[in-house]
Each structure stands twice: as C-alpha cells, then as structure tokens.
Amino acid sequence: MKKIIKNQQINWNGETKTFQFTKYLIENDSDFDFMLSKIKESNKIAFDTENGNGEKDSALNPKFARPAGFSISVNGKEGFYIPIEHKDIKTNFQKRFNEIFENKKMIIFWNSIYDGAISESLYNNNLSNYKWYDCMIAQHLLDAFQSKGLKYNTERYFKIKQLKHNFEKKDACQVNASSLFEYACDDAIYTYLHYLRTKEEIKKQNLSNLLLNIEGEFLKVLAKIKLNGIAFDIELAKQIEETLLKDKENIIKEIIKVTPQIKTSKNLLGEVKPLINLNSSQELTKLLYDTLNLPVTKENKSGKPAVDSEALNLMKDNFNEWLHPICPLLIKYKEIQKLISAYTHTLYDKVVDGRIYGDLKDHGTESGRLSAENPNLQQLPKNDTYQIRSLFKSSPGYKMMVSDFGQEELRVAGVLTGSPAFKDSFNQGKDLHLKVANDCYNLGIPEECLVETHPQYKVYKDKFDKQRFYAKSINFGLLYGRTAYGLAPQLKCSVEEAQKIVDDYFKTFPDVRIAIDNTNREIKVKGYVSNMFGRRRRFNKIEKGGKSFYPPSALREGFNHKIQGGCADILRVVMVEVHKYIMKQPKDQIRILTTIHDEIVFEIKDDNRLMEHTKQINYIMQNTVKLPIKLETDFDIGNNYGEAK
DNA sequence: CTCAGATGCGCC
DNA sequence: AAAGGGCGCATCTGAG
C-alpha cells in the first residue's frame, strides 16, 4: 500500500496550525480491509469521485463517464483513494463499494449532484439511504456571492493551495493512480474539513433544517434528474433549422430591397449579401440613426440609442404606421437569428444517445431559485411560430406531463403581507386583479360576482377592463418593487398619475405597505432578510459621500427574495415529496425531466395508470406545503413539451 | 489568440 | 440615489 505523510500549515479558526495528513492508495483486498478497520468507528464520511471520459461523452456526464476511482475521508486527516481503472492499475473494487458505507449515517460531498449521480450510474448505489451534507451548498447558503469551487474555498478559508493535477487528455483513467491518489485524497480530506468549518455556522444561522432536510433531500432528486436527461428530436430540429435559414435569407433580401442605402456585394454564386452585419448593434446604430435618420425611441442601459426590438417597435407615426419599412423586418430578423443561434445546432450538438443532459444548478442564484445551463431549458421560447418546444419530447411509450403552480408568486405575496384581499380572493376563487380594482376604485361590483365562475363575472371584467389592468400592473409591480416612475410608461400615464394609483393601492391595502416597510427595517437592522424557510439574502452597504447605506435596490431585492426565494423552496419541498411517490412505483414508471421555477416536467409511462399518477402528483404539489392561501396547479399531457404546454 | 464587458433576448 | 426581481447565452467588440 502506497502512503504519503505530510505536515502542512493551514488556517484553522483564524489560527495557523500544523496538520498531519496521511494519504493512502488502496491496491489490494488487504489494503481495503485495513481501510475498513480505520473508518469503522465513524458514522460520517466525505466522498469524492474521479472519472474518465466514457465512449460517448465527457466525464462530466455521470450517465456515460467511466469510473477511475474514488476517495474518502472520515476525519479530515487521513484520505483513502480506491482506484478502479487507471493506466497502472485496474481493480474490481466496485464490488466492495457498499462495504465502505456500512454503519454510516451521513455522506459529505462537495457537489453532491455529480458524485451522487456517479454513484448510481457507475457504482449501482444512489446513496439515498443516507443523509447528505453538501459543503458546496452549505457554502452557498452562507455566502452566495463568492465562487463555489472546492479549490477556491480551500485557499480562501484554509489559506493553502490544493494540489493541481493535469489530467492527460482530460481523462483521469489515463493517468497513473500512483500519481493521482494524493490529489484525489486531498479532495475528500478538504471536503471533510469544509464540513467541520461550515456546520457550526450553519447551525448558528438557523440554516440546519434548510441544508439537511430540504437541500439534502432535494439534491438527491436533482442527481436523478441529471441521469434522466430529456429526449430530443434531432430530425425535427434539422427541419426547423432549414426553415429558419430560408426565412432568414428572405428577410435579408427584403431588408436590402427597402433600404437602398445598405451597400451590398455579390459572391461567386451571384447571391447578393449586405455589407452590414445585422447582428452588430454598433452597425445597426449607425444605420438607423445616422444613415436613415430615424428618431431615438429608447436608450439602452448606458444611455446610448437602443436598437433592440422594443426600440424598433416604437418607430411608428401618429397613425400607427411604420416610420421605415426596415423596422418590422429587423424585428423579424432578430427573432429568427435568435432562434437559429440558440436552438438549432447548439442544441443538437449536445444530444447523446437521443437525449440532452442539461444541468440544474442548486447554487446558481442569490434568490434561491434554480438556474439551468448546458442548455438553459428555463428559457425555451413559448408560442413561437417555429415550435421550438416541440423538439423536447417524451421517450417512446411515455407521455409528457407538465404541471405548474398558478399565480404562485402572488399567493406567496398574499401570505407574506397577510392581506385579506389576497387571501379572500385566492381561497374563494375570485379574480385577484378585479378584486383589487374593485376595492381601490370603488367600482361597486358585488363580491360574489368577482368569483370567476359567477355568470356576471365576465361582464364586470370587460366593463372595468382598464381598472383591472391598472390593478394587475401594480400587483405584479409589487413583486418586483416597481415604483411610480417605472409604472407610468406601462400604464401610459404621467408619473404623477401613477403615483396616485400607487398611493390609492397602499391606502386600500395597508398590510402590503406594512410588509414592505418591515422588510426595509429588517435589512437596515440585520443586513439580510430570510424567507419562510430561513434562506437568507444578504446585502452590502455602499459608501458614498462619507455616508454608509443600503442602496434602494436592496429593498426591492429583499422583498422579492421573500417571494421568489419562498417559491423556490416550496418547489424543493414539493419535489422531494413527488420524488418519494415516484420511488414507490415500479422502476421507470415516472421520471422527472426538469423544472422551471413554478413548473415540473415529467414523463409517465403511457398505460392505464397515467391519469392516476398525474392526479396523485398534482395532489402532492398542492398539499405538501400548507399555507394560509392554498396552492393550485394546472397540468397538461402531450407527446412533447410543446403539446404539454 | 483569449478574455471581459456590453448588448440584446429568451423564460419565470 | 435610482427608477422592475431572478437567470443563461450568443454575439460583437476592443484590449492585451
């Protein structure tokens, strides 16, 4: 058994201390038995894996990676590396994987989604019978601002640089275990040390329940989702791409036709090409405002004339006629160009065995929401003419079922403010926006007619359409901290009139004003706000002119955090319960494919239990988190994401 | 060449 | 003092 002993100075609780680290390479069964004897007393174990590229995809995809080996530590002093497949050694230790976890209660990870998925995919044990403590998520709950890498945080907190290892060809399997094991052991050792470092602080900040019982369980669901992937229709994607490219060429021709000022060139095939790059906002600025002399309808963030679709859309005269025919054509061009660049080759390049394995990140946002990447499935266009969503389909023999919470943020806002108008509306099936308009502007609509199923409801809704629109604007503005200044353009009125509308609103619903003021006070006194699950969002003061204060954006973000972050944690709790239900069914009966903030996407076997599962899942979504305002869901079933909404 | 910032745009 | 919260990503641009 190879062994490395090192004494190293690290920062521990603010003091420099000398730690002795011992790192072992497990080479045979007697080494393995020795390791088991060394770890048997502990019920917690830090765990990390090293993997090579599989035949189909990179090591970063747990479904297709190849196991190189894994490392463990039960005390932050000794680390063991258990090799599986390396240039210099190949073992069958996969078969002894489960022995390592005997008598253990908690697994400590740095990025449990990955190592949890690897465990299930490559070691046939998804580790879900144990508690999970993910140090990366702990770190995120304590400090959302800083980077979340293990090495970065080791250097930051322990003031020591972890070993670097250059994987030849980026493939751990092609490296000798004898040269890799010290590096690999360090990952487990430092993961354990980060556990020791974060756990007291987590407790002190009342984040234990959130981290261990909510996040810990939810990460198991995310690991499963990662392995599931989602089926993608490559053939259809190529068809759509062809149409898009053809439409783009036609639009360009039209643009050239109506804008003779654009210089063109002919290539060898005789095709006419514009000499302007329509994707360059800089060149568009010159064209629109210098060459064509169009009026500036909107400025971008840095005060320069905007050339986005919104600016173009405003280039109309008093009779609502376009000031120049290029405007609508450019709007169309931008839409097509966006779809081509984001949803054709970039998507089907990611397909492995017919599926896309994107990432849902549990630590990507300050508000507690999930973020999605590679690709970002949270921003697939909706109702576009090219039907991009239909590219994502259910597996053969399955239906796609999508269920989303209706008006979730407004409901949580109602809970937060305790406003009877909100509670009353949602619990009795009333139209909240019309109810608010009725109270605010004394419309005199009988209360019972506000119920959406009442025969007179539609009549009143149409009659007071404008007032309802005002109320709706301000209800949604509430979620984002919108002021009269921002509300005015939307309501097409002056700032003074908008201010009057806001004042009327707060006069009618004082609870809302109080909730906002309380949040403001919370920020000033504590420097952070917490949502209903204890998740915090922290704020930094700014220094200006000798004064130190929280910027106005902090208030908007703080109030929004309670709502948006509250919804995000409701989703976590709900998905954990849905996942438990799924685990009780026969294998692969139901799969969670992804989630989009207030929506969960499933595929369910297309048999006689499809509707039963659908109803059960929706029941769980509505009833797991009990609030004074009930949660409701809507679902759709189809063969692809376009059909299932 | 790489990289970061700006711009713009898709979604909840 | 700013003037709507939360994201990811394609593309262009200029700097090094």
Short mmCIF file of C-alpha atoms in Angstrom, two decimals, chain A residues 42-254:
data_model
loop_
_atom_site.label_atom_id
_atom_site.label_comp_id
_atom_site.label_asym_id
_atom_site.label_seq_id
_atom_site.Cartn_x
_atom_site.Cartn_y
_atom_site.Cartn_z
CA SER A 42 -17.15 6.94 12.15
CA ASN A 43 -20.73 7.44 11.01
CA LYS A 44 -19.86 10.32 8.66
CA ILE A 45 -17.82 10.01 5.52
CA ALA A 46 -16.60 12.51 2.94
CA PHE A 47 -16.78 11.13 -0.57
CA ASP A 48 -15.44 12.23 -3.93
CA THR A 49 -15.06 10.51 -7.30
CA GLU A 50 -12.59 10.71 -10.18
CA ASN A 51 -13.84 9.72 -13.60
CA GLY A 52 -12.71 9.42 -17.17
CA ASN A 53 -14.47 10.18 -20.41
CA GLY A 54 -16.74 7.38 -21.47
CA GLU A 55 -17.08 6.32 -25.06
CA LYS A 56 -19.89 8.76 -25.75
CA ASP A 57 -19.43 11.79 -23.60
CA SER A 58 -17.22 13.58 -21.17
CA ALA A 59 -16.52 12.64 -17.57
CA LEU A 60 -18.86 15.45 -16.60
CA ASN A 61 -21.86 13.41 -17.71
CA PRO A 62 -22.40 10.83 -14.95
CA LYS A 63 -24.52 8.70 -17.24
CA PHE A 64 -21.64 7.95 -19.61
CA ALA A 65 -18.50 8.59 -17.56
CA ARG A 66 -16.02 5.81 -16.81
CA PRO A 67 -15.01 5.23 -13.18
CA ALA A 68 -11.35 5.99 -12.45
CA GLY A 69 -11.70 5.69 -8.69
CA PHE A 70 -12.99 7.43 -5.61
CA SER A 71 -11.64 8.90 -2.40
CA ILE A 72 -12.94 9.05 1.14
CA SER A 73 -12.10 10.63 4.46
CA VAL A 74 -13.76 10.23 7.83
CA ASN A 75 -11.75 12.74 9.83
CA GLY A 76 -10.10 15.32 7.58
CA LYS A 77 -6.67 13.89 8.40
CA GLU A 78 -6.50 10.60 6.55
CA GLY A 79 -7.64 10.10 2.99
CA PHE A 80 -8.00 6.85 1.06
CA TYR A 81 -8.05 6.54 -2.71
CA ILE A 82 -9.76 3.44 -4.10
CA PRO A 83 -8.71 3.07 -7.76
CA ILE A 84 -10.92 1.31 -10.29
CA GLU A 85 -9.37 1.91 -13.66
CA HIS A 86 -6.03 3.60 -14.25
CA LYS A 87 -3.07 3.18 -16.56
CA ASP A 88 -1.07 1.38 -13.86
CA ILE A 89 -3.80 -0.49 -12.01
CA LYS A 90 -7.24 -1.97 -12.65
CA THR A 91 -9.32 -3.34 -9.81
CA ASN A 92 -12.74 -4.79 -9.04
CA PHE A 93 -13.35 -2.60 -6.03
CA GLN A 94 -16.73 -1.56 -7.49
CA LYS A 95 -17.94 -4.83 -5.97
CA ARG A 96 -16.89 -3.67 -2.50
CA PHE A 97 -18.38 -0.18 -2.85
CA ASN A 98 -21.18 -0.80 -0.38
CA GLU A 99 -18.89 -2.09 2.37
CA ILE A 100 -17.50 1.41 2.71
CA PHE A 101 -20.85 2.83 3.73
CA GLU A 102 -21.82 0.18 6.28
CA ASN A 103 -22.79 1.79 9.58
CA LYS A 104 -22.62 5.24 8.04
CA LYS A 105 -25.35 7.80 8.54
CA MET A 106 -24.18 10.83 6.60
CA ILE A 107 -22.29 11.31 3.35
CA ILE A 108 -20.40 14.56 2.95
CA PHE A 109 -19.94 15.88 -0.57
CA TRP A 110 -18.63 18.82 -2.48
CA ASN A 111 -21.20 18.95 -5.30
CA SER A 112 -23.42 16.02 -4.47
CA ILE A 113 -25.44 16.15 -7.68
CA TYR A 114 -22.44 14.96 -9.63
CA ASP A 115 -20.98 12.44 -7.21
CA GLY A 116 -24.43 11.21 -6.24
CA ALA A 117 -25.33 10.60 -9.88
CA ILE A 118 -21.95 8.93 -10.49
CA SER A 119 -22.60 6.60 -7.55
CA GLU A 120 -25.88 5.47 -9.01
CA SER A 121 -24.67 5.27 -12.58
CA LEU A 122 -21.25 3.67 -12.07
CA TYR A 123 -21.42 2.04 -8.64
CA ASN A 124 -25.05 0.96 -8.57
CA ASN A 125 -25.81 2.69 -5.28
CA ASN A 126 -27.52 6.05 -5.28
CA LEU A 127 -26.60 6.64 -1.62
CA SER A 128 -30.08 7.98 -0.97
CA ASN A 129 -30.49 5.95 2.21
CA TYR A 130 -28.03 8.26 3.90
CA LYS A 131 -28.24 11.89 4.94
CA TRP A 132 -26.47 14.16 2.51
CA TYR A 133 -24.38 17.15 3.57
CA ASP A 134 -23.23 19.09 0.54
CA CYS A 135 -20.48 21.51 1.56
CA MET A 136 -20.85 23.47 -1.66
CA ILE A 137 -24.50 24.15 -0.89
CA ALA A 138 -23.63 24.92 2.73
CA GLN A 139 -21.14 27.45 1.46
CA HIS A 140 -23.77 28.90 -0.87
CA LEU A 141 -26.28 29.28 1.96
CA LEU A 142 -23.64 31.10 4.00
CA ASP A 143 -22.28 33.25 1.18
CA ALA A 144 -23.97 33.42 -2.21
CA PHE A 145 -21.52 35.97 -3.57
CA GLN A 146 -18.28 34.05 -3.73
CA SER A 147 -17.20 31.35 -6.14
CA LYS A 148 -18.26 27.81 -5.23
CA GLY A 149 -15.25 25.75 -6.29
CA LEU A 150 -13.65 23.39 -3.77
CA LYS A 151 -10.10 24.55 -4.52
CA TYR A 152 -11.08 28.20 -4.39
CA ASN A 153 -12.72 27.82 -0.99
CA THR A 154 -9.87 25.72 0.40
CA GLU A 155 -7.49 28.52 -0.44
CA ARG A 156 -9.86 31.16 0.82
CA TYR A 157 -10.61 29.63 4.19
CA PHE A 158 -7.63 27.37 4.95
CA LYS A 159 -5.03 29.56 3.24
CA ILE A 160 -3.49 26.65 1.43
CA LYS A 161 -3.39 25.73 -2.23
CA GLN A 162 -4.65 22.26 -3.05
CA LEU A 163 -2.62 20.15 -5.40
CA LYS A 164 -3.25 20.67 -9.07
CA HIS A 165 -3.45 17.75 -11.40
CA ASN A 166 -3.31 17.93 -15.15
CA PHE A 167 -5.34 15.02 -16.39
CA GLU A 168 -3.67 13.86 -19.58
CA LYS A 169 -6.23 14.26 -22.34
CA LYS A 170 -8.51 15.37 -19.54
CA ASP A 171 -9.13 11.75 -18.73
CA ALA A 172 -8.43 10.51 -15.22
CA CYS A 173 -8.44 6.87 -16.35
CA GLN A 174 -5.38 7.50 -18.46
CA VAL A 175 -3.35 8.74 -15.51
CA ASN A 176 -1.42 6.51 -13.12
CA ALA A 177 -3.20 6.00 -9.81
CA SER A 178 0.18 6.24 -8.09
CA SER A 179 0.49 9.82 -9.26
CA LEU A 180 -3.17 10.79 -8.84
CA PHE A 181 -4.03 9.41 -5.41
CA GLU A 182 -2.57 12.22 -3.33
CA TYR A 183 -4.58 14.78 -5.28
CA ALA A 184 -7.74 12.67 -5.04
CA CYS A 185 -7.31 12.06 -1.31
CA ASP A 186 -6.99 15.81 -0.75
CA ASP A 187 -10.40 16.40 -2.32
CA ALA A 188 -12.02 14.10 0.24
CA ILE A 189 -9.90 15.40 3.12
CA TYR A 190 -10.65 19.05 2.41
CA THR A 191 -14.30 18.29 1.79
CA TYR A 192 -14.40 16.87 5.31
CA LEU A 193 -12.59 19.93 6.69
CA HIS A 194 -15.13 22.20 4.96
CA TYR A 195 -17.86 20.18 6.65
CA LEU A 196 -16.29 20.85 10.04
CA ARG A 197 -15.85 24.50 9.14
CA THR A 198 -19.41 25.15 7.93
CA LYS A 199 -21.55 23.05 10.24
CA GLU A 200 -21.36 25.31 13.31
CA GLU A 201 -22.03 28.42 11.26
CA ILE A 202 -24.97 26.72 9.57
CA LYS A 203 -26.42 25.92 12.98
CA LYS A 204 -25.76 29.41 14.31
CA GLN A 205 -27.63 30.97 11.37
CA ASN A 206 -30.61 28.61 11.72
CA LEU A 207 -29.92 27.01 8.37
CA SER A 208 -29.67 23.39 9.53
CA ASN A 209 -33.18 22.39 8.55
CA LEU A 210 -32.87 24.04 5.17
CA LEU A 211 -29.50 22.45 4.44
CA LEU A 212 -30.01 18.95 5.81
CA ASN A 213 -33.71 18.24 5.44
CA ILE A 214 -34.64 20.30 2.39
CA GLU A 215 -31.49 20.71 0.29
CA GLY A 216 -30.05 17.36 1.33
CA GLU A 217 -33.14 15.52 0.08
CA PHE A 218 -33.67 17.77 -2.91
CA LEU A 219 -30.14 17.20 -4.21
CA LYS A 220 -30.96 13.50 -4.47
CA VAL A 221 -33.80 14.46 -6.81
CA LEU A 222 -31.51 16.66 -8.89
CA ALA A 223 -28.98 13.84 -9.21
CA LYS A 224 -31.77 11.65 -10.56
CA ILE A 225 -32.91 14.34 -13.00
CA LYS A 226 -29.37 14.70 -14.28
CA LEU A 227 -29.27 10.98 -15.10
CA ASN A 228 -32.71 11.06 -16.72
CA GLY A 229 -31.92 13.66 -19.36
CA ILE A 230 -34.66 14.55 -21.83
CA ALA A 231 -35.38 13.10 -25.27
CA PHE A 232 -34.65 15.42 -28.19
CA ASP A 233 -35.97 15.21 -31.75
CA ILE A 234 -32.89 15.79 -33.92
CA GLU A 235 -34.69 15.21 -37.22
CA LEU A 236 -37.31 17.81 -36.42
CA ALA A 237 -34.57 20.19 -35.25
CA LYS A 238 -32.87 19.94 -38.62
CA GLN A 239 -36.15 20.56 -40.42
CA ILE A 240 -36.85 23.62 -38.32
CA GLU A 241 -33.32 24.87 -38.88
CA GLU A 242 -33.78 24.59 -42.64
CA THR A 243 -36.96 26.63 -42.49
CA LEU A 244 -35.32 29.22 -40.27
CA LEU A 245 -32.34 29.63 -42.58
CA LYS A 246 -34.62 30.01 -45.59
CA ASP A 247 -36.77 32.58 -43.79
CA LYS A 248 -33.66 34.47 -42.73
CA GLU A 249 -32.41 34.72 -46.31
CA ASN A 250 -35.78 36.05 -47.43
CA ILE A 251 -35.88 38.65 -44.70
CA ILE A 252 -32.40 39.83 -45.63
CA LYS A 253 -33.48 40.19 -49.26
CA GLU A 254 -36.45 42.28 -48.21
#
